């Protein structure tokens, strides 16, 4: 293992640890993740089956929600998008309280298969994070 790959691996572990400890426990009346679909693995290939990673949430305080996707090196890859109901042929009744990622980078190019980190933040400072796996 080279020095560069060792440093990159160490950074990925530190980043994962950061994401694990910055999550907060939901308080009644606060932002709370309700579901994540399709789970941890998704296959954005245009067949309308598991093409989006979607996080649905309760947002009783109507906070501003943002979400970022990072690769294993910690580089920001993409932003989550708020999806409205029936925005395209692959979405099915997303509520306004959801955000999705289509497996593409900020330039609209498909990202490589692999593990990615996500972080969702509210305007009130609540953070939720985890990992996503893209299979191609």
PDB file of N, CA, C and O in Angstrom, residues 18-27 30-33 119-122 124-129:
ATOM      1  N   UNK A  18     -16.613  10.915  11.492  1.00  0.00           N
ATOM      2  CA  UNK A  18     -17.240  12.231  11.639  1.00  0.00           C
ATOM      3  C   UNK A  18     -18.737  12.134  11.369  1.00  0.00           C
ATOM      4  O   UNK A  18     -19.553  12.632  12.121  1.00  0.00           O
ATOM      5  N   UNK A  19     -19.105  11.462  10.276  1.00  0.00           N
ATOM      6  CA  UNK A  19     -20.514  11.350   9.930  1.00  0.00           C
ATOM      7  C   UNK A  19     -21.281  10.561  10.977  1.00  0.00           C
ATOM      8  O   UNK A  19     -22.432  10.839  11.254  1.00  0.00           O
ATOM      9  N   UNK A  20     -20.650   9.565  11.581  1.00  0.00           N
ATOM     10  CA  UNK A  20     -21.337   8.749  12.586  1.00  0.00           C
ATOM     11  C   UNK A  20     -21.607   9.537  13.866  1.00  0.00           C
ATOM     12  O   UNK A  20     -22.649   9.367  14.477  1.00  0.00           O
ATOM     13  N   UNK A  21     -20.683  10.404  14.263  1.00  0.00           N
ATOM     14  CA  UNK A  21     -20.856  11.108  15.531  1.00  0.00           C
ATOM     15  C   UNK A  21     -21.622  12.417  15.402  1.00  0.00           C
ATOM     16  O   UNK A  21     -22.053  12.967  16.398  1.00  0.00           O
ATOM     17  N   UNK A  22     -21.850  12.927  14.192  1.00  0.00           N
ATOM     18  CA  UNK A  22     -22.553  14.194  14.082  1.00  0.00           C
ATOM     19  C   UNK A  22     -24.057  14.028  13.959  1.00  0.00           C
ATOM     20  O   UNK A  22     -24.776  15.002  13.968  1.00  0.00           O
ATOM     21  N   UNK A  23     -24.532  12.802  13.822  1.00  0.00           N
ATOM     22  CA  UNK A  23     -25.977  12.582  13.766  1.00  0.00           C
ATOM     23  C   UNK A  23     -26.587  12.947  15.109  1.00  0.00           C
ATOM     24  O   UNK A  23     -25.945  12.877  16.156  1.00  0.00           O
ATOM     25  N   UNK A  24     -27.849  13.352  15.115  1.00  0.00           N
ATOM     26  CA  UNK A  24     -28.506  13.695  16.363  1.00  0.00           C
ATOM     27  C   UNK A  24     -29.766  12.859  16.519  1.00  0.00           C
ATOM     28  O   UNK A  24     -30.316  12.363  15.546  1.00  0.00           O
ATOM     29  N   UNK A  25     -30.205  12.697  17.720  1.00  0.00           N
ATOM     30  CA  UNK A  25     -31.423  11.935  17.965  1.00  0.00           C
ATOM     31  C   UNK A  25     -32.622  12.848  17.758  1.00  0.00           C
ATOM     32  O   UNK A  25     -32.596  14.011  18.154  1.00  0.00           O
ATOM     33  N   UNK A  26     -33.698  12.332  17.144  1.00  0.00           N
ATOM     34  CA  UNK A  26     -34.867  13.174  16.901  1.00  0.00           C
ATOM     35  C   UNK A  26     -35.564  13.564  18.197  1.00  0.00           C
ATOM     36  O   UNK A  26     -35.624  12.792  19.135  1.00  0.00           O
ATOM     37  N   UNK A  27     -36.066  14.765  18.218  1.00  0.00           N
ATOM     38  CA  UNK A  27     -36.855  15.281  19.325  1.00  0.00           C
ATOM     39  C   UNK A  27     -38.254  15.494  18.783  1.00  0.00           C
ATOM     40  O   UNK A  27     -38.424  15.923  17.642  1.00  0.00           O
ATOM     41  N   UNK A  30     -39.363  17.920  15.836  1.00  0.00           N
ATOM     42  CA  UNK A  30     -38.199  18.316  15.054  1.00  0.00           C
ATOM     43  C   UNK A  30     -38.099  17.488  13.783  1.00  0.00           C
ATOM     44  O   UNK A  30     -38.805  16.507  13.590  1.00  0.00           O
ATOM     45  N   UNK A  31     -37.143  17.867  12.943  1.00  0.00           N
ATOM     46  CA  UNK A  31     -36.830  17.130  11.723  1.00  0.00           C
ATOM     47  C   UNK A  31     -36.512  15.678  12.061  1.00  0.00           C
ATOM     48  O   UNK A  31     -35.790  15.397  13.006  1.00  0.00           O
ATOM     49  N   UNK A  32     -37.068  14.750  11.297  1.00  0.00           N
ATOM     50  CA  UNK A  32     -36.820  13.341  11.533  1.00  0.00           C
ATOM     51  C   UNK A  32     -36.913  12.585  10.222  1.00  0.00           C
ATOM     52  O   UNK A  32     -37.880  12.761   9.482  1.00  0.00           O
ATOM     53  N   UNK A  33     -35.912  11.757   9.926  1.00  0.00           N
ATOM     54  CA  UNK A  33     -35.955  10.922   8.723  1.00  0.00           C
ATOM     55  C   UNK A  33     -37.002   9.844   8.932  1.00  0.00           C
ATOM     56  O   UNK A  33     -36.986   9.135   9.935  1.00  0.00           O
ATOM     57  N   UNK A 119     -24.874  13.548   3.553  1.00  0.00           N
ATOM     58  CA  UNK A 119     -25.150  14.339   4.751  1.00  0.00           C
ATOM     59  C   UNK A 119     -26.335  15.240   4.447  1.00  0.00           C
ATOM     60  O   UNK A 119     -26.336  15.943   3.431  1.00  0.00           O
ATOM     61  N   UNK A 120     -27.338  15.193   5.319  1.00  0.00           N
ATOM     62  CA  UNK A 120     -28.515  16.042   5.204  1.00  0.00           C
ATOM     63  C   UNK A 120     -28.486  17.007   6.378  1.00  0.00           C
ATOM     64  O   UNK A 120     -28.263  16.597   7.516  1.00  0.00           O
ATOM     65  N   UNK A 121     -28.678  18.298   6.090  1.00  0.00           N
ATOM     66  CA  UNK A 121     -28.658  19.314   7.138  1.00  0.00           C
ATOM     67  C   UNK A 121     -29.932  20.147   7.069  1.00  0.00           C
ATOM     68  O   UNK A 121     -30.475  20.370   5.994  1.00  0.00           O
ATOM     69  N   UNK A 122     -30.360  20.626   8.226  1.00  0.00           N
ATOM     70  CA  UNK A 122     -31.476  21.562   8.273  1.00  0.00           C
ATOM     71  C   UNK A 122     -30.936  22.951   8.581  1.00  0.00           C
ATOM     72  O   UNK A 122     -29.805  23.093   9.060  1.00  0.00           O
ATOM     73  N   UNK A 124     -31.675  24.613  10.944  1.00  0.00           N
ATOM     74  CA  UNK A 124     -31.545  24.714  12.396  1.00  0.00           C
ATOM     75  C   UNK A 124     -30.364  23.922  12.937  1.00  0.00           C
ATOM     76  O   UNK A 124     -30.191  23.791  14.133  1.00  0.00           O
ATOM     77  N   UNK A 125     -29.559  23.344  12.036  1.00  0.00           N
ATOM     78  CA  UNK A 125     -28.342  22.673  12.458  1.00  0.00           C
ATOM     79  C   UNK A 125     -28.447  21.177  12.697  1.00  0.00           C
ATOM     80  O   UNK A 125     -27.466  20.546  13.073  1.00  0.00           O
ATOM     81  N   UNK A 126     -29.620  20.581  12.492  1.00  0.00           N
ATOM     82  CA  UNK A 126     -29.752  19.136  12.663  1.00  0.00           C
ATOM     83  C   UNK A 126     -29.066  18.452  11.489  1.00  0.00           C
ATOM     84  O   UNK A 126     -29.225  18.873  10.344  1.00  0.00           O
ATOM     85  N   UNK A 127     -28.283  17.419  11.762  1.00  0.00           N
ATOM     86  CA  UNK A 127     -27.561  16.689  10.713  1.00  0.00           C
ATOM     87  C   UNK A 127     -27.885  15.203  10.782  1.00  0.00           C
ATOM     88  O   UNK A 127     -27.939  14.634  11.863  1.00  0.00           O
ATOM     89  N   UNK A 128     -28.048  14.624   9.629  1.00  0.00           N
ATOM     90  CA  UNK A 128     -28.212  13.174   9.486  1.00  0.00           C
ATOM     91  C   UNK A 128     -27.243  12.745   8.403  1.00  0.00           C
ATOM     92  O   UNK A 128     -27.048  13.459   7.420  1.00  0.00           O
ATOM     93  N   UNK A 129     -26.641  11.585   8.559  1.00  0.00           N
ATOM     94  CA  UNK A 129     -25.674  11.144   7.564  1.00  0.00           C
ATOM     95  C   UNK A 129     -25.631   9.631   7.503  1.00  0.00           C
ATOM     96  O   UNK A 129     -26.134   8.938   8.380  1.00  0.00           O
TER      97      UNK A 129
END
